XYZ file of C-alpha atoms in Angstrom:
293
model
C 22.682 55.637 49.280
C 23.169 58.972 51.028
C 26.584 59.878 52.384
C 26.586 61.884 55.603
C 29.672 63.793 56.660
C 31.147 62.055 59.727
C 33.462 63.809 62.150
C 35.123 61.508 64.729
C 36.433 62.708 68.088
C 38.973 60.613 69.982
C 39.112 60.384 73.778
C 42.511 58.925 74.569
C 41.800 58.494 78.289
C 39.079 55.891 77.653
C 39.997 54.764 74.133
C 36.562 55.941 73.002
C 35.324 57.368 69.717
C 32.564 59.951 69.675
C 30.888 61.095 66.469
C 29.028 63.951 64.893
C 27.426 63.185 61.536
C 25.391 65.548 59.433
C 23.548 65.899 56.159
C 25.507 68.361 53.968
C 22.316 69.455 52.200
C 20.219 70.500 55.200
C 23.063 70.807 57.765
C 21.034 68.793 60.243
C 23.036 66.322 62.295
C 23.323 63.985 65.255
C 25.844 63.286 68.006
C 26.648 59.668 68.880
C 28.178 58.390 72.137
C 29.483 61.679 73.615
C 31.915 61.363 76.537
C 31.605 63.137 79.882
C 35.103 63.244 81.373
C 35.669 61.625 84.769
C 38.725 61.657 87.011
C 38.381 58.608 89.299
C 41.128 59.771 91.660
C 39.465 63.112 92.330
C 35.918 61.836 91.809
C 35.399 64.777 89.468
C 33.528 65.175 86.186
C 34.382 67.633 83.425
C 32.975 68.592 80.027
C 36.175 68.888 77.991
C 35.136 66.291 75.401
C 31.558 67.541 75.153
C 32.792 71.091 74.668
C 34.894 69.924 71.705
C 31.793 68.481 70.072
C 29.784 71.593 70.831
C 32.458 73.881 69.391
C 32.600 71.836 66.172
C 28.827 71.824 65.742
C 28.611 75.568 66.229
C 31.590 76.367 64.002
C 30.181 74.262 61.146
C 26.635 75.556 61.530
C 25.175 72.093 62.174
C 21.701 71.877 63.675
C 21.764 68.865 66.012
C 18.425 67.049 65.949
C 19.419 63.961 67.988
C 21.890 63.086 70.749
C 22.269 59.318 70.629
C 23.819 56.598 72.735
C 24.320 53.100 71.384
C 24.158 51.480 74.846
C 24.921 52.230 78.509
C 28.716 52.370 78.365
C 31.026 50.631 80.830
C 34.134 52.685 80.144
C 32.965 56.291 80.119
C 30.144 58.496 81.314
C 27.653 59.769 78.729
C 27.573 63.515 78.110
C 24.121 63.355 76.507
C 22.279 65.340 79.226
C 24.856 68.144 79.205
C 24.687 68.449 75.421
C 20.891 68.343 75.504
C 20.883 71.445 77.701
C 23.201 73.241 75.291
C 21.543 72.168 72.047
C 17.887 71.527 72.984
C 17.978 68.245 71.072
C 16.270 65.027 72.215
C 18.221 62.045 73.509
C 17.755 58.452 72.383
C 18.909 54.892 73.053
C 17.645 51.377 72.293
C 14.493 50.183 74.036
C 16.242 47.201 75.622
C 18.044 49.617 77.949
C 15.304 48.820 80.442
C 16.804 45.355 80.867
C 20.219 46.856 81.616
C 18.632 49.207 84.134
C 16.915 46.344 85.935
C 20.093 44.255 85.956
C 22.251 47.009 87.434
C 19.521 48.186 89.791
C 19.943 44.809 91.459
C 23.761 44.915 91.378
C 23.821 48.385 92.967
C 20.871 47.613 95.267
C 19.145 50.781 94.136
C 15.764 51.736 95.659
C 12.685 49.911 94.435
C 11.371 53.147 92.975
C 14.426 53.664 90.764
C 12.923 54.041 87.262
C 13.813 51.124 85.006
C 11.471 52.123 82.177
C 13.933 54.218 80.172
C 12.322 57.555 81.004
C 15.803 59.062 81.456
C 15.893 59.362 77.630
C 13.487 61.196 75.361
C 13.062 58.256 72.998
C 13.662 54.501 73.078
C 14.332 53.101 69.618
C 12.872 49.800 68.475
C 14.695 47.312 66.275
C 14.131 48.317 62.657
C 12.874 51.790 63.495
C 13.673 54.453 60.919
C 14.036 58.211 61.298
C 15.566 61.062 59.338
C 18.462 63.382 60.058
C 17.861 65.987 57.395
C 17.756 63.947 54.190
C 19.819 61.081 55.653
C 17.719 58.027 56.542
C 18.746 56.285 59.745
C 17.808 52.681 60.551
C 18.177 51.151 64.003
C 19.570 47.619 64.224
C 19.304 45.750 67.513
C 22.882 44.491 68.027
C 23.148 42.677 71.375
C 26.102 40.694 72.635
C 28.407 43.290 74.140
C 25.388 44.306 76.215
C 21.812 43.113 76.070
C 20.670 46.571 74.883
C 23.203 47.538 72.213
C 22.019 49.023 68.936
C 23.651 50.108 65.671
C 22.659 53.292 63.859
C 22.894 52.898 60.071
C 22.866 56.446 58.692
C 23.016 56.341 54.905
C 26.295 54.615 54.067
C 27.656 54.974 57.631
C 27.083 52.380 60.348
C 27.866 53.295 63.949
C 28.376 49.832 65.388
C 29.384 50.731 68.962
C 31.164 47.898 70.803
C 30.529 45.028 68.391
C 33.385 45.180 65.896
C 36.738 46.760 66.635
C 39.138 47.839 63.876
C 40.098 44.875 61.652
C 43.433 44.286 63.398
C 41.657 44.057 66.773
C 38.690 41.867 65.816
C 35.592 42.281 67.928
C 34.499 43.548 71.322
C 34.161 41.595 74.537
C 30.907 39.894 75.491
C 31.433 39.043 79.156
C 29.779 41.944 80.960
C 26.551 41.272 82.891
C 23.953 40.694 80.179
C 26.587 40.106 77.483
C 26.668 36.984 75.324
C 29.112 35.845 72.633
C 26.393 33.930 70.773
C 24.313 37.098 70.443
C 27.417 39.095 69.480
C 28.241 36.678 66.659
C 24.719 37.028 65.293
C 24.848 40.832 65.557
C 28.152 41.024 63.696
C 26.868 38.738 60.953
C 23.994 41.172 60.411
C 26.406 44.125 60.288
C 28.666 42.350 57.792
C 25.605 41.693 55.616
C 25.278 45.444 54.969
C 26.462 46.680 51.539
C 30.214 46.201 51.222
C 30.858 49.922 50.737
C 29.197 50.732 54.079
C 31.565 52.668 56.326
C 31.742 51.046 59.759
C 32.573 53.385 62.625
C 33.676 51.644 65.823
C 33.222 52.685 69.439
C 36.757 51.991 70.641
C 40.281 51.546 69.421
C 43.296 50.731 71.558
C 45.837 51.255 68.752
C 47.725 47.920 68.840
C 51.426 47.813 67.971
C 51.729 51.548 68.411
C 49.756 52.564 65.330
C 47.660 55.722 65.350
C 44.124 55.432 66.697
C 41.636 54.638 63.915
C 37.851 54.459 63.720
C 36.702 53.574 60.200
C 36.781 50.580 57.836
C 34.297 49.343 55.258
C 32.288 46.148 55.438
C 34.480 44.813 52.618
C 37.637 45.609 54.582
C 36.309 43.817 57.657
C 35.396 40.762 55.610
C 38.884 40.687 54.128
C 41.010 41.538 57.155
C 39.149 41.425 60.471
C 41.141 38.948 62.560
C 37.988 37.398 64.023
C 35.916 37.221 60.828
C 38.150 37.150 57.743
C 38.022 33.343 57.675
C 34.224 33.300 58.031
C 34.236 31.323 61.301
C 31.327 29.253 62.468
C 29.463 30.457 65.527
C 31.138 27.807 67.654
C 34.624 28.698 66.413
C 34.081 32.410 67.012
C 32.637 31.857 70.476
C 35.599 29.701 71.473
C 37.990 32.514 70.551
C 35.860 35.295 72.053
C 35.121 33.492 75.323
C 38.750 32.466 75.812
C 39.909 36.033 75.276
C 37.254 37.480 77.580
C 38.294 35.154 80.388
C 41.689 36.915 80.479
C 40.402 40.495 80.570
C 40.081 42.637 83.692
C 36.962 44.723 84.163
C 37.131 48.212 82.651
C 38.580 50.675 85.138
C 35.517 52.911 85.148
C 32.788 50.281 84.814
C 31.456 50.349 88.362
C 31.309 54.131 88.294
C 30.087 54.492 84.713
C 27.145 52.101 84.806
C 25.423 53.788 87.722
C 25.651 57.088 85.827
C 24.736 55.703 82.412
C 21.657 53.769 83.535
C 20.482 57.218 84.611
C 20.964 58.475 81.058
C 24.292 60.124 81.877
C 23.221 61.773 85.134
C 25.023 61.417 88.449
C 22.997 60.032 91.379
C 20.637 62.428 93.123
C 22.312 64.499 95.855
C 21.868 63.219 99.379
C 20.624 65.328 102.311
C 23.930 67.223 102.436
C 23.613 68.258 98.789
C 26.426 65.930 97.666
C 26.145 63.164 95.052
C 27.889 59.851 95.691
C 28.915 56.820 93.670
C 28.772 53.399 95.318
C 30.771 50.233 94.686
C 29.430 46.677 95.069
C 32.355 45.298 97.067
C 33.515 41.818 96.023
C 30.610 41.360 93.591
C 33.073 40.705 90.776
C 35.729 39.203 93.069
C 35.945 35.910 91.181
C 36.931 37.846 88.039
C 39.702 39.802 89.717
C 41.054 37.758 92.604
C 44.419 37.368 90.879
């Protein structure tokens, strides 16, 4: 099994992990889940995180051949389009993103001609599709549950599992967003935990419980032994009871209503209106029953 070099980048503001992995033989690499900074109070975007990734890639001499998202994120904007302009690398996401686009097109009441066919990305990956990053083979695993479009990239002995598993002391990710489903999430995590035990699992988020330092990596074996949601090998029903009860207590992510309308556009802000200004819109009271306390 090949072993790519993985460089994680932490965004404290959103609790997000971004990754660059590369093949040390050919120095070809890929970027996964890059963050475009957003200040909700000022309504302003910035490229601080993306510039960190770009500086690392250039300093190490890595040729980026893919810029990849695991799903349309609810907690940060994607910096994929900005990095594409800088690196001339194609963008990719799972093919089920079209379902997320259609779902949120309705929530935002976007125009009928809003494209929901995934053309905002250069490539839509199918479940089981394989491609190469240098000499590192990458397999795409459809991993729904957190969203209906989530995928995992298994690159050699590294699995980028997005928002399925958290670090072992945090368990797993929520499954209550529109299109999410705890039954599907359980099935997706079972498939991830069936990977070879030495597989390095890289998570999408960490909120550093009990004041520990933010972390991003644990092996399949470590998750089986210590993940608080899976170490006792729960049945589907037992896991869903825990996951659904926890989700019922969680507020919506602070940036969700802003992030989704950018991320269903592949990381692009809405088209400018007749005054040349772009605007974000909020579906007032759509999620009121979740937040009326």
